[in-house]
Amino acid sequence: EGLEALLIVIAMIAFLRKAERTDVLPYVHGGWIVALLAGAATWVAARYLISISGASRELTEGFGSLIAAVVLIGVGIWMHGKSQADAWQRYVREKLSRALSRQSAWFLFLLAFVVVYREVFETILFYAALWSPTNGAAMLGGIVAATVTLAVVAWLLLRFSRRLPITQFFSLSSLLMAALAVVLVGKGVAGLQEAGLMSVEPVSFVPRIDVLGIYPTREGFILQALTVAILVASFWYTSWRQQRAAIWV
């Protein structure tokens, strides 16, 4: 869960650095920091105040996943459209300052918050279910180990992204966003099905791969296939537009 959120946040940070808009970075950092604080409050609520489980938990995870997936589809398509160096340079000259206005900076804050809090919420509820006085030390050790691992991964990703040429960076980032969107669609559908908000029709030709958000249900398979079709069609269309623009130039 932490790696999934980390990949998205790192892509946002790397993008702003390559765009030379580090002035907007505080919004992204504010989003994930507030999400962690909200997660701490959720931990307290889950442990000492209320019982967050069952349908309410699945609904939160389901809708959170689908909202994040929709945002990632838009970001992935946008990044793919900027994957050509000349298109990116034109965009920087003509639209970047306007595109990264205060309003869009708050959009980045919201994206960072939604993506991170969704993962934190799921992880905290998982930990709350496992926690007991007898295994507290072992779980704390696991949490520390996971935190250190994520910090190392974040450092490596940021260091690697600085060396990537702008074309490769946007191409890889768009593919990453697309893949994570498909995963989140599957997880969102599964969450809503477990909450009883969507019907469940099992199928035998789809395997169950939790880490990829793939579950053997017709509803999840159809929506994930539709998401893939939308992404492929959008990526093809942006590439076609870039080729036409290059010809006319």
PDB file of C-alpha atoms in Angstrom:
ATOM      1  CA  GLU A   1       0.000   0.000   0.000  1.00  0.00           C
ATOM      2  CA  GLY A   2       2.793   2.409   0.859  1.00  0.00           C
ATOM      3  CA  LEU A   3       4.658   1.715  -2.381  1.00  0.00           C
ATOM      4  CA  GLU A   4       1.504   2.318  -4.416  1.00  0.00           C
ATOM      5  CA  ALA A   5       1.017   5.774  -2.887  1.00  0.00           C
ATOM      6  CA  LEU A   6       4.743   6.523  -3.003  1.00  0.00           C
ATOM      7  CA  LEU A   7       4.996   5.932  -6.752  1.00  0.00           C
ATOM      8  CA  ILE A   8       2.291   8.493  -7.463  1.00  0.00           C
ATOM      9  CA  VAL A   9       3.640  11.150  -5.097  1.00  0.00           C
ATOM     10  CA  ILE A  10       7.207  10.709  -6.390  1.00  0.00           C
ATOM     11  CA  ALA A  11       5.962  11.097  -9.980  1.00  0.00           C
ATOM     12  CA  MET A  12       4.254  14.376  -9.005  1.00  0.00           C
ATOM     13  CA  ILE A  13       7.375  15.687  -7.266  1.00  0.00           C
ATOM     14  CA  ALA A  14       9.656  14.697 -10.159  1.00  0.00           C
ATOM     15  CA  PHE A  15       7.288  16.346 -12.636  1.00  0.00           C
ATOM     16  CA  LEU A  16       7.309  19.656 -10.755  1.00  0.00           C
ATOM     17  CA  ARG A  17      11.089  19.603 -10.504  1.00  0.00           C
ATOM     18  CA  LYS A  18      11.516  18.958 -14.219  1.00  0.00           C
ATOM     19  CA  ALA A  19       8.989  21.706 -14.920  1.00  0.00           C
ATOM     20  CA  GLU A  20      11.063  24.039 -12.710  1.00  0.00           C
ATOM     21  CA  ARG A  21       8.006  24.734 -10.591  1.00  0.00           C
ATOM     22  CA  THR A  22       9.368  23.877  -7.159  1.00  0.00           C
ATOM     23  CA  ASP A  23       7.191  26.672  -5.770  1.00  0.00           C
ATOM     24  CA  VAL A  24       4.221  24.293  -6.102  1.00  0.00           C
ATOM     25  CA  LEU A  25       5.955  21.442  -4.229  1.00  0.00           C
ATOM     26  CA  PRO A  26       4.633  22.589  -0.807  1.00  0.00           C
ATOM     27  CA  TYR A  27       1.106  21.748  -1.985  1.00  0.00           C
ATOM     28  CA  VAL A  28       2.116  18.167  -2.822  1.00  0.00           C
ATOM     29  CA  HIS A  29       4.049  17.767   0.429  1.00  0.00           C
ATOM     30  CA  GLY A  30       1.144  19.307   2.318  1.00  0.00           C
ATOM     31  CA  GLY A  31      -1.231  16.770   0.770  1.00  0.00           C
ATOM     32  CA  TRP A  32       0.648  13.655   1.880  1.00  0.00           C
ATOM     33  CA  ILE A  33       1.548  15.119   5.278  1.00  0.00           C
ATOM     34  CA  VAL A  34      -2.098  15.972   6.015  1.00  0.00           C
ATOM     35  CA  ALA A  35      -3.039  12.472   4.825  1.00  0.00           C
ATOM     36  CA  LEU A  36      -0.605  10.934   7.341  1.00  0.00           C
ATOM     37  CA  LEU A  37      -1.999  13.137  10.120  1.00  0.00           C
ATOM     38  CA  ALA A  38      -5.519  12.138   9.136  1.00  0.00           C
ATOM     39  CA  GLY A  39      -4.337   8.534   9.192  1.00  0.00           C
ATOM     40  CA  ALA A  40      -3.043   8.971  12.747  1.00  0.00           C
ATOM     41  CA  ALA A  41      -6.450  10.353  13.743  1.00  0.00           C
ATOM     42  CA  THR A  42      -8.089   7.378  12.035  1.00  0.00           C
ATOM     43  CA  TRP A  43      -5.851   5.015  14.013  1.00  0.00           C
ATOM     44  CA  VAL A  44      -6.960   6.625  17.281  1.00  0.00           C
ATOM     45  CA  ALA A  45     -10.601   6.478  16.192  1.00  0.00           C
ATOM     46  CA  ALA A  46     -10.352   2.851  15.095  1.00  0.00           C
ATOM     47  CA  ARG A  47      -8.592   1.780  18.287  1.00  0.00           C
ATOM     48  CA  TYR A  48     -10.302   3.802  21.004  1.00  0.00           C
ATOM     49  CA  LEU A  49     -13.377   5.687  19.807  1.00  0.00           C
ATOM     50  CA  ILE A  50     -15.419   3.867  17.169  1.00  0.00           C
ATOM     51  CA  SER A  51     -15.457   0.612  15.278  1.00  0.00           C
ATOM     52  CA  ILE A  52     -14.645   1.187  11.610  1.00  0.00           C
ATOM     53  CA  SER A  53     -15.279  -2.030   9.803  1.00  0.00           C
ATOM     54  CA  GLY A  54     -17.621  -3.904   7.521  1.00  0.00           C
ATOM     55  CA  ALA A  55     -19.564  -1.995   4.885  1.00  0.00           C
ATOM     56  CA  SER A  56     -18.347   1.484   5.927  1.00  0.00           C
ATOM     57  CA  ARG A  57     -14.732   0.402   5.534  1.00  0.00           C
ATOM     58  CA  GLU A  58     -15.313  -1.195   2.131  1.00  0.00           C
ATOM     59  CA  LEU A  59     -17.313   1.797   0.880  1.00  0.00           C
ATOM     60  CA  THR A  60     -14.531   4.194   1.865  1.00  0.00           C
ATOM     61  CA  GLU A  61     -11.882   2.059   0.188  1.00  0.00           C
ATOM     62  CA  GLY A  62     -14.059   1.440  -2.880  1.00  0.00           C
ATOM     63  CA  PHE A  63     -15.009   5.044  -3.580  1.00  0.00           C
ATOM     64  CA  GLY A  64     -11.518   6.266  -2.670  1.00  0.00           C
ATOM     65  CA  SER A  65      -9.978   3.843  -5.164  1.00  0.00           C
ATOM     66  CA  LEU A  66     -12.347   4.819  -7.973  1.00  0.00           C
ATOM     67  CA  ILE A  67     -11.853   8.557  -7.390  1.00  0.00           C
ATOM     68  CA  ALA A  68      -8.073   8.114  -7.415  1.00  0.00           C
ATOM     69  CA  ALA A  69      -8.331   5.960 -10.562  1.00  0.00           C
ATOM     70  CA  VAL A  70     -10.287   8.649 -12.433  1.00  0.00           C
ATOM     71  CA  VAL A  71      -7.711  11.274 -11.460  1.00  0.00           C
ATOM     72  CA  LEU A  72      -4.824   9.010 -12.496  1.00  0.00           C
ATOM     73  CA  ILE A  73      -6.400   8.319 -15.892  1.00  0.00           C
ATOM     74  CA  GLY A  74      -6.536  12.060 -16.536  1.00  0.00           C
ATOM     75  CA  VAL A  75      -2.970  12.611 -15.324  1.00  0.00           C
ATOM     76  CA  GLY A  76      -1.659   9.636 -17.324  1.00  0.00           C
ATOM     77  CA  ILE A  77      -3.264  10.827 -20.553  1.00  0.00           C
ATOM     78  CA  TRP A  78      -1.961  14.344 -19.940  1.00  0.00           C
ATOM     79  CA  MET A  79       1.577  13.092 -19.310  1.00  0.00           C
ATOM     80  CA  HIS A  80       1.491  10.939 -22.435  1.00  0.00           C
ATOM     81  CA  GLY A  81       0.516  13.997 -24.441  1.00  0.00           C
ATOM     82  CA  LYS A  82       3.680  15.709 -23.201  1.00  0.00           C
ATOM     83  CA  SER A  83       5.982  12.738 -23.853  1.00  0.00           C
ATOM     84  CA  GLN A  84       7.557  14.344 -26.921  1.00  0.00           C
ATOM     85  CA  ALA A  85      10.290  16.835 -26.107  1.00  0.00           C
ATOM     86  CA  ASP A  86       9.077  19.424 -28.611  1.00  0.00           C
ATOM     87  CA  ALA A  87       5.510  19.179 -27.336  1.00  0.00           C
ATOM     88  CA  TRP A  88       6.791  19.611 -23.805  1.00  0.00           C
ATOM     89  CA  GLN A  89       8.859  22.670 -24.686  1.00  0.00           C
ATOM     90  CA  ARG A  90       5.870  24.288 -26.385  1.00  0.00           C
ATOM     91  CA  TYR A  91       3.752  23.513 -23.365  1.00  0.00           C
ATOM     92  CA  VAL A  92       6.312  25.040 -21.002  1.00  0.00           C
ATOM     93  CA  ARG A  93       6.521  28.218 -23.069  1.00  0.00           C
ATOM     94  CA  GLU A  94       2.830  28.695 -23.678  1.00  0.00           C
ATOM     95  CA  LYS A  95       0.802  27.174 -20.879  1.00  0.00           C
ATOM     96  CA  LEU A  96       2.765  25.927 -17.894  1.00  0.00           C
ATOM     97  CA  SER A  97       2.584  29.057 -15.756  1.00  0.00           C
ATOM     98  CA  ARG A  98      -1.146  29.291 -16.342  1.00  0.00           C
ATOM     99  CA  ALA A  99      -1.744  25.558 -15.905  1.00  0.00           C
ATOM    100  CA  LEU A 100       0.048  25.431 -12.568  1.00  0.00           C
ATOM    101  CA  SER A 101      -2.001  28.228 -11.061  1.00  0.00           C
ATOM    102  CA  ARG A 102      -3.068  28.356  -7.428  1.00  0.00           C
ATOM    103  CA  GLN A 103      -6.208  26.418  -8.321  1.00  0.00           C
ATOM    104  CA  SER A 104      -4.308  23.562  -9.962  1.00  0.00           C
ATOM    105  CA  ALA A 105      -1.805  23.613  -7.086  1.00  0.00           C
ATOM    106  CA  TRP A 106      -4.671  22.838  -4.717  1.00  0.00           C
ATOM    107  CA  PHE A 107      -5.688  20.083  -7.128  1.00  0.00           C
ATOM    108  CA  LEU A 108      -2.225  18.559  -6.651  1.00  0.00           C
ATOM    109  CA  PHE A 109      -2.710  18.870  -2.886  1.00  0.00           C
ATOM    110  CA  LEU A 110      -6.030  17.028  -3.153  1.00  0.00           C
ATOM    111  CA  LEU A 111      -4.549  14.303  -5.374  1.00  0.00           C
ATOM    112  CA  ALA A 112      -1.660  13.705  -2.961  1.00  0.00           C
ATOM    113  CA  PHE A 113      -4.082  13.612  -0.030  1.00  0.00           C
ATOM    114  CA  VAL A 114      -6.607  11.249  -1.625  1.00  0.00           C
ATOM    115  CA  VAL A 115      -3.975   8.824  -2.912  1.00  0.00           C
ATOM    116  CA  VAL A 116      -2.009   8.647   0.335  1.00  0.00           C
ATOM    117  CA  TYR A 117      -4.974   8.662   2.724  1.00  0.00           C
ATOM    118  CA  ARG A 118      -6.675   5.845   0.854  1.00  0.00           C
ATOM    119  CA  GLU A 119      -3.616   3.648   1.354  1.00  0.00           C
ATOM    120  CA  VAL A 120      -3.085   4.825   4.947  1.00  0.00           C
ATOM    121  CA  PHE A 121      -6.736   4.151   5.790  1.00  0.00           C
ATOM    122  CA  GLU A 122      -6.558   0.588   4.516  1.00  0.00           C
ATOM    123  CA  THR A 123      -3.217  -0.082   6.214  1.00  0.00           C
ATOM    124  CA  ILE A 124      -4.344   1.349   9.560  1.00  0.00           C
ATOM    125  CA  LEU A 125      -7.491  -0.750   9.639  1.00  0.00           C
ATOM    126  CA  PHE A 126      -5.401  -3.791   8.810  1.00  0.00           C
ATOM    127  CA  TYR A 127      -2.979  -2.990  11.641  1.00  0.00           C
ATOM    128  CA  ALA A 128      -5.824  -2.257  14.050  1.00  0.00           C
ATOM    129  CA  ALA A 129      -7.252  -5.715  13.400  1.00  0.00           C
ATOM    130  CA  LEU A 130      -3.877  -7.393  14.036  1.00  0.00           C
ATOM    131  CA  TRP A 131      -2.714  -5.330  16.993  1.00  0.00           C
ATOM    132  CA  SER A 132      -2.620  -6.900  20.436  1.00  0.00           C
ATOM    133  CA  PRO A 133      -0.547  -6.356  23.585  1.00  0.00           C
ATOM    134  CA  THR A 134       1.401  -9.562  22.891  1.00  0.00           C
ATOM    135  CA  ASN A 135       2.533  -8.700  19.349  1.00  0.00           C
ATOM    136  CA  GLY A 136       2.909  -4.922  19.685  1.00  0.00           C
ATOM    137  CA  ALA A 137       6.720  -4.978  19.597  1.00  0.00           C
ATOM    138  CA  ALA A 138       6.803  -7.194  16.510  1.00  0.00           C
ATOM    139  CA  MET A 139       4.330  -4.967  14.669  1.00  0.00           C
ATOM    140  CA  LEU A 140       6.256  -1.825  15.585  1.00  0.00           C
ATOM    141  CA  GLY A 141       9.376  -3.479  14.188  1.00  0.00           C
ATOM    142  CA  GLY A 142       7.524  -4.247  10.963  1.00  0.00           C
ATOM    143  CA  ILE A 143       6.268  -0.668  10.707  1.00  0.00           C
ATOM    144  CA  VAL A 144       9.774   0.752  11.207  1.00  0.00           C
ATOM    145  CA  ALA A 145      11.238  -1.663   8.647  1.00  0.00           C
ATOM    146  CA  ALA A 146       8.550  -0.750   6.101  1.00  0.00           C
ATOM    147  CA  THR A 147       9.078   2.981   6.705  1.00  0.00           C
ATOM    148  CA  VAL A 148      12.836   2.707   6.203  1.00  0.00           C
ATOM    149  CA  THR A 149      12.318   0.632   3.038  1.00  0.00           C
ATOM    150  CA  LEU A 150       9.901   3.208   1.599  1.00  0.00           C
ATOM    151  CA  ALA A 151      12.334   6.036   2.418  1.00  0.00           C
ATOM    152  CA  VAL A 152      15.115   4.233   0.522  1.00  0.00           C
ATOM    153  CA  VAL A 153      12.819   3.538  -2.437  1.00  0.00           C
ATOM    154  CA  ALA A 154      11.724   7.203  -2.492  1.00  0.00           C
ATOM    155  CA  TRP A 155      15.353   8.383  -2.516  1.00  0.00           C
ATOM    156  CA  LEU A 156      16.253   5.996  -5.351  1.00  0.00           C
ATOM    157  CA  LEU A 157      13.211   7.002  -7.431  1.00  0.00           C
ATOM    158  CA  LEU A 158      13.907  10.716  -7.045  1.00  0.00           C
ATOM    159  CA  ARG A 159      17.580  10.240  -7.887  1.00  0.00           C
ATOM    160  CA  PHE A 160      16.725   8.104 -10.928  1.00  0.00           C
ATOM    161  CA  SER A 161      14.045  10.501 -12.193  1.00  0.00           C
ATOM    162  CA  ARG A 162      16.539  13.400 -12.269  1.00  0.00           C
ATOM    163  CA  ARG A 163      18.689  11.498 -14.768  1.00  0.00           C
ATOM    164  CA  LEU A 164      15.854  10.584 -17.117  1.00  0.00           C
ATOM    165  CA  PRO A 165      15.494  12.675 -20.280  1.00  0.00           C
ATOM    166  CA  ILE A 166      12.204  14.557 -20.314  1.00  0.00           C
ATOM    167  CA  THR A 167      10.733  12.359 -23.075  1.00  0.00           C
ATOM    168  CA  GLN A 168      11.466   9.095 -21.252  1.00  0.00           C
ATOM    169  CA  PHE A 169      10.311  10.533 -17.944  1.00  0.00           C
ATOM    170  CA  PHE A 170       6.880  11.459 -19.250  1.00  0.00           C
ATOM    171  CA  SER A 171       6.506   8.227 -21.205  1.00  0.00           C
ATOM    172  CA  LEU A 172       7.320   6.061 -18.185  1.00  0.00           C
ATOM    173  CA  SER A 173       5.237   8.213 -15.834  1.00  0.00           C
ATOM    174  CA  SER A 174       2.200   8.005 -18.104  1.00  0.00           C
ATOM    175  CA  LEU A 175       2.498   4.200 -18.234  1.00  0.00           C
ATOM    176  CA  LEU A 176       2.864   4.065 -14.447  1.00  0.00           C
ATOM    177  CA  MET A 177      -0.225   6.212 -13.939  1.00  0.00           C
ATOM    178  CA  ALA A 178      -2.179   4.074 -16.402  1.00  0.00           C
ATOM    179  CA  ALA A 179      -1.186   0.805 -14.691  1.00  0.00           C
ATOM    180  CA  LEU A 180      -2.048   2.126 -11.227  1.00  0.00           C
ATOM    181  CA  ALA A 181      -5.400   3.407 -12.507  1.00  0.00           C
ATOM    182  CA  VAL A 182      -6.302  -0.095 -13.728  1.00  0.00           C
ATOM    183  CA  VAL A 183      -5.252  -1.566 -10.374  1.00  0.00           C
ATOM    184  CA  LEU A 184      -7.322   0.968  -8.418  1.00  0.00           C
ATOM    185  CA  VAL A 185     -10.389   0.376 -10.590  1.00  0.00           C
ATOM    186  CA  GLY A 186     -10.210  -3.319  -9.719  1.00  0.00           C
ATOM    187  CA  LYS A 187      -9.761  -2.601  -6.017  1.00  0.00           C
ATOM    188  CA  GLY A 188     -12.551  -0.030  -6.053  1.00  0.00           C
ATOM    189  CA  VAL A 189     -15.015  -2.430  -7.647  1.00  0.00           C
ATOM    190  CA  ALA A 190     -14.020  -5.166  -5.190  1.00  0.00           C
ATOM    191  CA  GLY A 191     -14.570  -2.796  -2.265  1.00  0.00           C
ATOM    192  CA  LEU A 192     -18.037  -1.780  -3.452  1.00  0.00           C
ATOM    193  CA  GLN A 193     -18.925  -5.430  -4.047  1.00  0.00           C
ATOM    194  CA  GLU A 194     -17.852  -6.398  -0.536  1.00  0.00           C
ATOM    195  CA  ALA A 195     -19.972  -3.520   0.803  1.00  0.00           C
ATOM    196  CA  GLY A 196     -22.978  -4.867  -1.112  1.00  0.00           C
ATOM    197  CA  LEU A 197     -23.280  -1.820  -3.346  1.00  0.00           C
ATOM    198  CA  MET A 198     -22.465  -3.728  -6.541  1.00  0.00           C
ATOM    199  CA  SER A 199     -23.550  -7.158  -7.683  1.00  0.00           C
ATOM    200  CA  VAL A 200     -21.046 -10.023  -7.821  1.00  0.00           C
ATOM    201  CA  GLU A 201     -20.974 -12.434 -10.747  1.00  0.00           C
ATOM    202  CA  PRO A 202     -18.042 -14.856 -10.421  1.00  0.00           C
ATOM    203  CA  VAL A 203     -16.143 -15.941 -13.533  1.00  0.00           C
ATOM    204  CA  SER A 204     -13.637 -18.753 -13.927  1.00  0.00           C
ATOM    205  CA  PHE A 205     -11.460 -17.269 -16.682  1.00  0.00           C
ATOM    206  CA  VAL A 206     -10.093 -14.429 -14.514  1.00  0.00           C
ATOM    207  CA  PRO A 207      -7.444 -15.256 -11.860  1.00  0.00           C
ATOM    208  CA  ARG A 208      -7.300 -13.600  -8.463  1.00  0.00           C
ATOM    209  CA  ILE A 209      -4.222 -11.371  -8.171  1.00  0.00           C
ATOM    210  CA  ASP A 210      -4.719  -9.041  -5.204  1.00  0.00           C
ATOM    211  CA  VAL A 211      -1.596  -6.944  -5.771  1.00  0.00           C
ATOM    212  CA  LEU A 212      -2.808  -6.056  -9.299  1.00  0.00           C
ATOM    213  CA  GLY A 213      -6.401  -5.465  -8.256  1.00  0.00           C
ATOM    214  CA  ILE A 214      -7.576  -8.415 -10.381  1.00  0.00           C
ATOM    215  CA  TYR A 215     -10.471 -10.437  -8.988  1.00  0.00           C
ATOM    216  CA  PRO A 216     -12.547 -13.222 -10.630  1.00  0.00           C
ATOM    217  CA  THR A 217     -15.753 -11.215 -11.114  1.00  0.00           C
ATOM    218  CA  ARG A 218     -17.414 -10.151 -14.332  1.00  0.00           C
ATOM    219  CA  GLU A 219     -18.018  -6.589 -13.078  1.00  0.00           C
ATOM    220  CA  GLY A 220     -14.381  -5.981 -12.184  1.00  0.00           C
ATOM    221  CA  PHE A 221     -13.119  -7.556 -15.404  1.00  0.00           C
ATOM    222  CA  ILE A 222     -15.434  -5.424 -17.562  1.00  0.00           C
ATOM    223  CA  LEU A 223     -14.583  -2.143 -15.836  1.00  0.00           C
ATOM    224  CA  GLN A 224     -10.848  -2.834 -15.888  1.00  0.00           C
ATOM    225  CA  ALA A 225     -11.047  -3.807 -19.578  1.00  0.00           C
ATOM    226  CA  LEU A 226     -12.987  -0.598 -20.258  1.00  0.00           C
ATOM    227  CA  THR A 227     -10.317   1.403 -18.410  1.00  0.00           C
ATOM    228  CA  VAL A 228      -7.568  -0.215 -20.496  1.00  0.00           C
ATOM    229  CA  ALA A 229      -9.528   0.521 -23.697  1.00  0.00           C
ATOM    230  CA  ILE A 230      -9.956   4.185 -22.721  1.00  0.00           C
ATOM    231  CA  LEU A 231      -6.253   4.526 -21.929  1.00  0.00           C
ATOM    232  CA  VAL A 232      -5.110   2.799 -25.145  1.00  0.00           C
ATOM    233  CA  ALA A 233      -7.457   4.902 -27.274  1.00  0.00           C
ATOM    234  CA  SER A 234      -6.397   8.109 -25.518  1.00  0.00           C
ATOM    235  CA  PHE A 235      -2.684   7.317 -25.810  1.00  0.00           C
ATOM    236  CA  TRP A 236      -3.134   6.504 -29.512  1.00  0.00           C
ATOM    237  CA  TYR A 237      -5.041   9.751 -30.082  1.00  0.00           C
ATOM    238  CA  THR A 238      -2.421  11.909 -28.347  1.00  0.00           C
ATOM    239  CA  SER A 239       0.357  10.205 -30.354  1.00  0.00           C
ATOM    240  CA  TRP A 240      -1.588  10.775 -33.577  1.00  0.00           C
ATOM    241  CA  ARG A 241      -2.051  14.456 -32.727  1.00  0.00           C
ATOM    242  CA  GLN A 242       1.659  14.812 -31.981  1.00  0.00           C
ATOM    243  CA  GLN A 243       2.554  13.251 -35.331  1.00  0.00           C
ATOM    244  CA  ARG A 244       0.149  15.557 -37.192  1.00  0.00           C
ATOM    245  CA  ALA A 245       1.536  18.570 -35.353  1.00  0.00           C
ATOM    246  CA  ALA A 246       5.096  17.516 -36.248  1.00  0.00           C
ATOM    247  CA  ILE A 247       4.154  17.142 -39.921  1.00  0.00           C
ATOM    248  CA  TRP A 248       2.538  20.565 -40.094  1.00  0.00           C
ATOM    249  CA  VAL A 249       5.468  22.175 -38.294  1.00  0.00           C
TER     250      VAL A 249
END
